[in-house]
Structures are given as C-alpha cells and as structure tokens.
C-alpha cells in the first residue's frame, strides 16, 4: 500500500491486495494480487498510468497525498477493465484538469463502463508521443492482451514499458522489483493461465512488438516490475509456443468411487509408462492450479460420473472453463461411470469445442469397473502414451 520508487520521477502508487481470495470471482489467489498505478513526473506535466480497482481507490488517493501530487495532467488508461480503470472517475473529480489518454476503442469501453464524459478524453494511436518535459510517453497498441482495446505505454528516457495485464502476475509484494524467483514465475503463470491463454496467437505478435521496443524494464499493472525483461518474455514465449510437456492432466469427480477406481488405474498405467500425471479432484482442487497445469500439458483426461443424465455439476463447471481457456493440449480423453445412462460425453464435447485437440474414443463404465473394464482403461492409457510418443515426448 506504500509509495514505491521505480526510477527518478517514476513511482508506483497502487495497491497490494494481500487478502483478495478470488480473481474474477473464479481463480484462487494464494499470493494475493496487486493493481499497480504508476505516476510519472515530467518537468511540465504529470501522468498517472493506470489506476486501481474501485474498492481500493482510497489507497491510491492516500499514496498521491503522500507524494503531495497537486496536479495530474494525464491519466493513461492502457486497459478499460475496472481493476485498472475503476478509480478514474474519482481521479477526474479530484484533478479536474486531467485528461484520460487512451485509444479509440478503450475510450468507447470507458464511456460505457464508467460513464465518463467524452470531453475528458485525449485519443492516441500507435506511435503517438506525449511530452511531459524530460519524460516522453509513446503509445503502442497491444490488442488482446486480455481485451481488444489493450495498449502499452513506453517511457522513452527510462526505457520502461508499462504493459498493464500483459506480463502481469497475481502476487502482492511489499517489494517493487521481481527477483525472478519460482514464486514470481508461478504467479505470472497463474495470471497467464486464466487471462491470457485463450489469446495465444495475438500475444505472439505482441511479444514480437515488445522485443522490438527492447525495454530496459517491463512494468505491468499486476505483480512486480521486471528489471530483466527477458525473464518474463522468455516465459511467455514458452507458454504461447506450440510446445507441450510430457504431462497428462487428469481432472475428475467421483461420487461412489467407481470413477475414482478408473482414475487411479489410469494414473498408475500412465505413470508406469513414463508420463508425468497431475490429478485434480474437482470437489476440492485449486482451479487456478488446474489452469496452470493446462498451460503446457500435452494431454487432458476429464472423468465424471453421470449425474441426472449429464456431467457431475463440478465437472461441468471445469469443462466449461477448459473450453473457454482453450489450452494447447494435443489430446483429450473423456471417461466416467454411469448407473442408468445419459449424455455426458456429448455435453462435454460440446463444451470443449474451442479446444483444438484430438479427442480419444470416450470410455464409459457401468458401475464399479470389472477386470475387463480395467483392461479397457489400460488400452485408453496406451493410446495416450502412444500420442505422447508421436509428439516426441517419450
Ligand atoms: Fe487486470 Fe484485464 O484486467
């Protein structure tokens, strides 16, 4: 919650939200998250880059008071989503001379989401410059690093690229700079898994643009500032690539133990064949960990009992999320158990139609698996092993 210096004339004045439990009311936040807001003092003008979630506006205002900020000329909105834009109306009220600097698409979003008057905007496009006096901001359009209107802002003299969601991490830290540790990597991967994974193709283009800009630092609006941009750029290059790891993710629910017997048998067979297996019991799993595991797994197996003719609701929730995240898994298997039948497989396939993978022949077992069912599970596992072999992973 404190003011943090990035370089001379540039401070981070946003919020560490230590105790936020869920992001988007969906993804657990074991390390919390942050909404970073950066103030840039030029000799003549002052710019605030991104604001904070509206429930924490008072913290941003406290930090501006701490720096004795009497005047803000520009509020740069790199992204219209409320965790970064939500405090803009209050800032406009507190600093009546301030203009919102953003692109034409974001302007439209902000007018709809926050009911901001049109005359408060200064619209910029690719390559436009804003001189603050010894500090120059240049704007680069980086669409689909979450929403279609996203952009990044480059502070020329200090070589800092402010990327908002792009390269963000779900971590609340009293520090300002990334130590490039495993904790930061996992927090960034958790962020990527939920927010960025569906937009891999667009992100590849934006990574190329960032590499061309060649910033000395990357300052996102979640998490920490990267003094070594290569740490996060190379992580992203890996995640958005077509490369997958020798990992099968198994997500399951079991009501009376039959599906669990299937999962355990599958697990043993896959592991003994040399595949790393990550198992998630969906009644208690951290859905963020599940999403992280999908970032680079080669295969995914969903297992559910049939409930009232369809997927168990906990499985339906996870399958819906998986379809939306569109992971780069190459192989998908569906299996489960049933008592009297239903349409679970059709339901799952329909929800997963956004996943561009090969779907294996589904495997359903009536009741508790018998020996012949266990043999079928071994064959099911063998097919996955074979696919991993074809991918050169074994
Ligand atoms: Fe951090 Fe898409 O907002």
XYZ file of C-alpha atoms and ligand atoms in Angstrom:
397
model
C 0.000 0.000 0.000
C 3.038 2.176 0.114
C 4.587 4.515 -2.420
C 7.486 2.778 -4.186
C 10.142 4.399 -6.325
C 10.812 2.783 -9.694
C 13.342 5.318 -11.019
C 13.800 9.074 -10.517
C 10.480 10.726 -11.259
C 8.529 7.466 -11.526
C 6.686 5.918 -8.576
C 4.311 3.034 -8.128
C 1.296 4.321 -6.193
C -1.130 1.405 -6.499
C -2.332 -1.310 -4.176
C -1.199 -4.707 -2.926
C -4.396 -6.630 -2.311
C -2.946 -9.205 0.068
C -6.217 -10.676 1.215
C -8.104 -10.942 -2.040
C -9.154 -14.572 -2.260
C -10.503 -14.859 -5.800
C -9.848 -13.106 -9.090
C -12.824 -12.669 -11.381
C -14.721 -14.497 -8.596
C -13.092 -17.597 -10.056
C -9.335 -18.110 -9.658
C -7.917 -18.526 -6.126
C -5.097 -16.123 -5.253
C -2.638 -17.851 -2.902
C -0.252 -14.864 -3.137
C -2.967 -12.188 -3.430
C -2.701 -9.756 -6.315
C -1.938 -6.092 -6.950
C -3.233 -3.226 -9.050
C -0.215 -1.150 -9.977
C -0.581 2.503 -10.806
C 2.461 4.491 -11.877
C 2.952 8.225 -11.614
C 5.442 9.889 -13.951
C 6.611 13.397 -13.100
C 7.854 15.400 -16.076
C 9.229 18.933 -15.721
C 5.959 20.382 -17.019
C 3.330 17.656 -16.874
C 2.394 14.740 -14.674
C 0.862 11.480 -15.892
C -0.739 8.666 -13.947
C -0.542 5.335 -15.788
C -3.473 3.045 -14.937
C -5.420 3.318 -11.696
C -6.696 0.656 -9.293
C -9.726 -1.459 -8.504
C -12.510 0.864 -7.297
C -12.746 -0.818 -3.892
C -9.154 0.370 -3.246
C -9.423 3.932 -4.589
C -8.770 5.292 -1.096
C -5.308 3.650 -1.111
C -4.375 5.271 -4.428
C -5.540 8.634 -3.099
C -3.507 8.117 0.088
C -0.383 7.455 -1.989
C -0.966 10.528 -4.154
C -1.339 12.610 -0.991
C 1.878 11.099 0.366
C 3.697 12.349 -2.766
C 1.883 15.683 -2.458
C 0.549 15.424 -6.017
C -1.213 18.733 -6.624
C -1.819 18.269 -10.329
C -2.350 15.359 -12.710
C -2.479 16.319 -16.373
C -2.973 12.896 -17.911
C -4.424 9.594 -16.783
C -3.189 6.968 -19.205
C -5.643 4.053 -19.478
C -3.835 1.102 -21.018
C -6.866 -1.119 -20.467
C -10.512 -0.374 -19.707
C -11.178 -3.222 -17.288
C -12.264 -1.951 -13.910
C -9.353 -3.326 -11.865
C -7.262 -0.661 -13.638
C -9.819 1.924 -14.672
C -12.232 1.792 -11.753
C -10.644 4.701 -9.883
C -10.530 7.002 -12.918
C -13.823 8.796 -12.130
C -12.561 9.705 -8.660
C -9.208 10.872 -10.057
C -11.028 13.041 -12.615
C -13.076 14.536 -9.792
C -10.002 15.186 -7.631
C -7.954 16.548 -10.550
C -10.430 18.452 -12.748
C -7.784 19.399 -15.322
C -6.827 15.773 -16.019
C -7.450 14.167 -19.403
C -7.730 10.430 -19.985
C -5.182 9.343 -22.562
C -6.191 6.191 -24.363
C -7.019 4.686 -27.747
C -10.330 4.999 -29.548
C -11.571 1.532 -28.579
C -10.714 1.939 -24.916
C -12.413 5.327 -24.917
C -15.644 3.690 -26.019
C -15.319 0.997 -23.323
C -14.611 3.586 -20.630
C -17.587 5.712 -21.636
C -19.856 2.655 -21.364
C -18.349 1.110 -18.254
C -17.724 4.218 -16.191
C -19.974 6.875 -17.799
C -17.092 9.270 -18.395
C -17.837 12.356 -20.489
C -16.363 12.418 -23.978
C -14.628 15.768 -23.438
C -12.327 14.242 -20.813
C -10.506 12.099 -23.391
C -7.352 12.598 -25.416
C -7.287 9.808 -28.014
C -3.932 8.386 -29.087
C -2.897 5.885 -31.724
C 0.129 3.710 -32.468
C 3.393 5.625 -32.064
C 1.873 8.855 -30.731
C 4.046 10.730 -28.254
C 3.154 12.750 -25.195
C 5.879 15.023 -23.858
C 5.846 15.677 -20.128
C 9.125 17.608 -20.053
C 12.175 15.366 -19.893
C 9.862 12.327 -19.879
C 8.224 11.177 -23.107
C 5.428 8.643 -23.333
C 4.897 6.669 -26.544
C 1.838 4.510 -27.101
C 1.827 1.075 -28.689
C -1.336 -0.855 -29.471
C -1.096 -4.377 -27.998
C -4.613 -5.733 -28.600
C -5.938 -8.873 -26.957
C -3.592 -8.972 -24.027
C -6.878 -9.585 -22.354
C -9.395 -7.322 -24.116
C -9.379 -5.982 -27.691
C -8.554 -2.414 -26.628
C -5.379 -3.074 -24.636
C -2.286 -0.950 -25.254
C 1.131 -0.382 -23.704
C 2.902 2.856 -22.834
C 6.647 3.341 -23.192
C 8.613 5.861 -21.168
C 11.421 6.653 -23.549
C 14.037 8.279 -21.321
C 13.928 5.489 -18.706
C 13.215 2.604 -21.071
C 10.180 1.434 -19.069
C 7.303 -0.286 -20.843
C 4.003 -0.180 -18.935
C 2.034 -3.175 -20.147
C -0.998 -3.387 -17.790
C -2.299 -7.007 -17.821
C 0.381 -8.161 -20.283
C 3.175 -9.906 -18.292
C 1.206 -9.427 -15.056
C 1.392 -11.710 -12.036
C -1.001 -12.475 -9.199
C 1.276 -11.510 -6.361
C 1.049 -8.897 -3.631
C 4.542 -7.942 -2.528
C 5.979 -5.154 -0.425
C 8.828 -5.045 -2.942
C 8.755 -3.353 -6.324
C 11.169 -5.372 -8.478
C 10.855 -9.019 -9.441
C 13.578 -11.284 -8.062
C 12.727 -13.641 -10.926
C 12.130 -16.437 -8.405
C 9.957 -19.507 -8.832
C 7.254 -17.750 -6.796
C 7.082 -14.866 -9.290
C 7.171 -17.310 -12.205
C 4.239 -19.314 -10.786
C 2.277 -16.129 -10.006
C 2.798 -14.949 -13.593
C 1.854 -18.367 -14.944
C -1.321 -18.374 -12.838
C -2.136 -14.967 -14.294
C -1.354 -16.081 -17.838
C -3.422 -19.282 -17.473
C -6.683 -17.529 -16.746
C -6.298 -14.199 -18.510
C -4.001 -14.725 -21.478
C -4.084 -18.372 -22.539
C -7.095 -18.048 -24.868
C -5.332 -15.246 -26.784
C -2.049 -17.011 -27.561
C -1.945 -16.081 -31.242
C -2.438 -12.360 -30.654
C 0.050 -12.472 -27.795
C 2.771 -13.859 -30.061
C 2.509 -10.726 -32.232
C 2.589 -8.503 -29.180
C 5.680 -10.248 -27.803
C 7.426 -9.526 -31.106
C 6.439 -5.869 -30.785
C 7.770 -5.687 -27.227
C 11.064 -7.247 -28.298
C 11.380 -4.600 -30.986
C 10.817 -1.846 -28.432
C 13.519 -3.578 -26.334
C 12.627 -2.001 -22.970
C 15.038 -1.883 -20.047
C 12.168 -2.671 -17.691
C 8.655 -4.054 -18.006
C 6.207 -2.607 -15.516
C 2.864 -4.435 -15.577
C -0.187 -3.395 -13.585
C -0.342 -6.663 -11.636
C 2.642 -8.005 -9.731
C 6.220 -6.765 -9.908
C 8.436 -4.708 -12.202
C 10.858 -6.776 -14.283
C 14.349 -5.239 -14.418
C 15.303 -8.226 -16.518
C 12.529 -8.273 -19.159
C 13.942 -11.442 -20.663
C 12.754 -13.398 -17.594
C 9.082 -12.786 -18.346
C 9.383 -12.502 -22.138
C 11.015 -15.916 -22.422
C 8.409 -17.437 -20.066
C 5.661 -16.035 -22.304
C 7.411 -17.238 -25.441
C 7.397 -20.719 -23.974
C 3.743 -20.588 -22.899
C 2.417 -19.260 -26.216
C 4.531 -21.627 -28.309
C 3.156 -24.878 -29.684
C 5.479 -26.840 -27.399
C 3.917 -29.160 -24.853
C 5.401 -31.192 -21.997
C 5.162 -34.881 -21.250
C 2.277 -34.248 -18.844
C -1.261 -35.588 -18.648
C -3.737 -33.590 -16.590
C -6.492 -35.707 -15.067
C -9.484 -33.814 -13.684
C -12.140 -35.911 -12.021
C -15.123 -36.151 -9.715
C -16.276 -39.397 -8.148
C -19.482 -39.872 -6.160
C -19.475 -43.540 -5.177
C -15.884 -44.463 -6.007
C -16.308 -46.012 -9.478
C -14.823 -43.059 -11.368
C -12.040 -42.871 -8.801
C -11.118 -46.520 -9.423
C -10.893 -45.682 -13.132
C -8.742 -42.616 -12.490
C -6.385 -44.479 -10.177
C -5.924 -47.267 -12.709
C -5.295 -44.747 -15.484
C -2.854 -42.843 -13.277
C -0.829 -45.958 -12.468
C -0.625 -47.013 -16.065
C 0.380 -43.576 -17.358
C 2.993 -43.034 -14.658
C 4.456 -46.501 -15.184
C 4.685 -45.669 -18.886
C 6.811 -42.597 -18.159
C 4.250 -39.774 -18.242
C 4.034 -37.113 -15.534
C 0.425 -37.036 -14.325
C -1.259 -34.163 -12.485
C -4.510 -35.197 -10.845
C -7.207 -32.789 -9.694
C -10.163 -33.899 -7.598
C -12.580 -31.198 -8.702
C -14.537 -31.129 -5.456
C -11.550 -29.567 -3.711
C -8.976 -28.590 -6.354
C -7.482 -25.101 -6.699
C -8.916 -24.310 -10.117
C -6.006 -21.908 -10.678
C -3.528 -24.785 -10.267
C -5.588 -26.762 -12.742
C -5.458 -23.870 -15.249
C -1.685 -23.521 -14.720
C -1.213 -27.219 -15.445
C -3.046 -26.764 -18.744
C -0.584 -24.112 -19.953
C 1.839 -26.726 -21.277
C 0.377 -30.211 -20.721
C 0.263 -32.485 -23.766
C -2.945 -34.285 -22.806
C -6.034 -33.907 -20.684
C -8.427 -36.502 -19.326
C -11.748 -35.500 -17.782
C -13.575 -38.090 -15.700
C -17.027 -37.775 -14.203
C -19.896 -39.878 -13.028
C -23.154 -39.410 -14.909
C -25.494 -37.295 -12.755
C -29.104 -36.869 -13.800
C -28.157 -37.742 -17.349
C -25.154 -35.455 -17.685
C -21.801 -34.419 -16.241
C -21.494 -34.027 -12.493
C -22.026 -30.247 -11.982
C -18.472 -29.827 -10.615
C -17.145 -31.469 -13.779
C -19.454 -29.366 -15.965
C -18.053 -26.210 -14.381
C -14.460 -27.278 -15.046
C -15.190 -28.464 -18.578
C -16.859 -25.102 -19.304
C -13.785 -23.273 -18.004
C -11.473 -25.517 -20.015
C -13.419 -24.825 -23.208
C -13.112 -21.082 -22.556
C -9.373 -21.211 -21.785
C -8.648 -23.178 -24.975
C -5.408 -24.818 -23.737
C -2.890 -26.098 -26.284
C -3.284 -29.748 -25.212
C -2.951 -32.086 -28.161
C -5.071 -34.974 -26.852
C -8.317 -35.024 -24.854
C -9.907 -38.089 -23.270
C -13.307 -38.314 -21.608
C -14.188 -41.144 -19.280
C -16.547 -41.907 -16.455
C -19.078 -44.181 -14.887
C -22.825 -44.386 -15.007
C -25.755 -46.189 -13.493
C -28.548 -45.852 -15.997
C -27.088 -43.761 -18.808
C -27.093 -40.205 -20.107
C -25.460 -37.743 -22.490
C -22.339 -36.809 -20.552
C -19.943 -37.268 -23.471
C -21.971 -35.127 -25.885
C -22.262 -32.446 -23.246
C -18.503 -32.455 -22.586
C -17.599 -32.418 -26.280
C -19.931 -29.518 -26.908
C -18.372 -27.525 -24.060
C -14.866 -28.333 -25.322
C -15.397 -27.379 -28.941
C -12.960 -24.464 -28.560
C -10.141 -26.896 -27.754
C -8.231 -27.782 -30.885
C -7.132 -31.313 -29.893
C -7.598 -34.895 -30.936
C -10.450 -36.430 -28.953
C -9.975 -40.081 -27.973
C -12.762 -42.642 -28.097
C -14.605 -41.996 -24.779
C -14.596 -44.700 -22.139
C -17.703 -45.189 -20.003
C -18.160 -47.968 -17.462
C -21.409 -49.128 -15.910
C -20.977 -49.166 -12.158
C -17.803 -50.326 -10.450
C -15.165 -51.304 -13.037
C -14.702 -55.050 -13.592
C -11.448 -56.666 -14.763
C -12.422 -56.214 -18.428
C -13.086 -52.524 -17.764
C -9.664 -52.132 -16.204
C -8.171 -53.623 -19.346
C -10.050 -51.033 -21.392
C -8.588 -48.303 -19.174
C -5.110 -49.685 -19.841
C -5.812 -49.507 -23.578
C -7.127 -45.953 -23.100
C -3.875 -45.119 -21.307
C -1.849 -46.852 -24.015
C -3.432 -44.579 -26.618
C -2.336 -41.522 -24.641
C 1.167 -42.962 -24.260
C 1.298 -43.573 -27.999
C 0.232 -39.969 -28.714
C 2.925 -38.664 -26.394
C 5.406 -40.859 -28.233
C 4.261 -39.449 -31.581
C 4.789 -35.959 -30.173
C 8.358 -36.921 -29.342
C 7.763 -36.611 -25.605
C 8.652 -40.198 -24.716
Fe -6.198 -6.668 -14.851
Fe -7.991 -7.313 -17.716
O -7.623 -6.508 -16.061
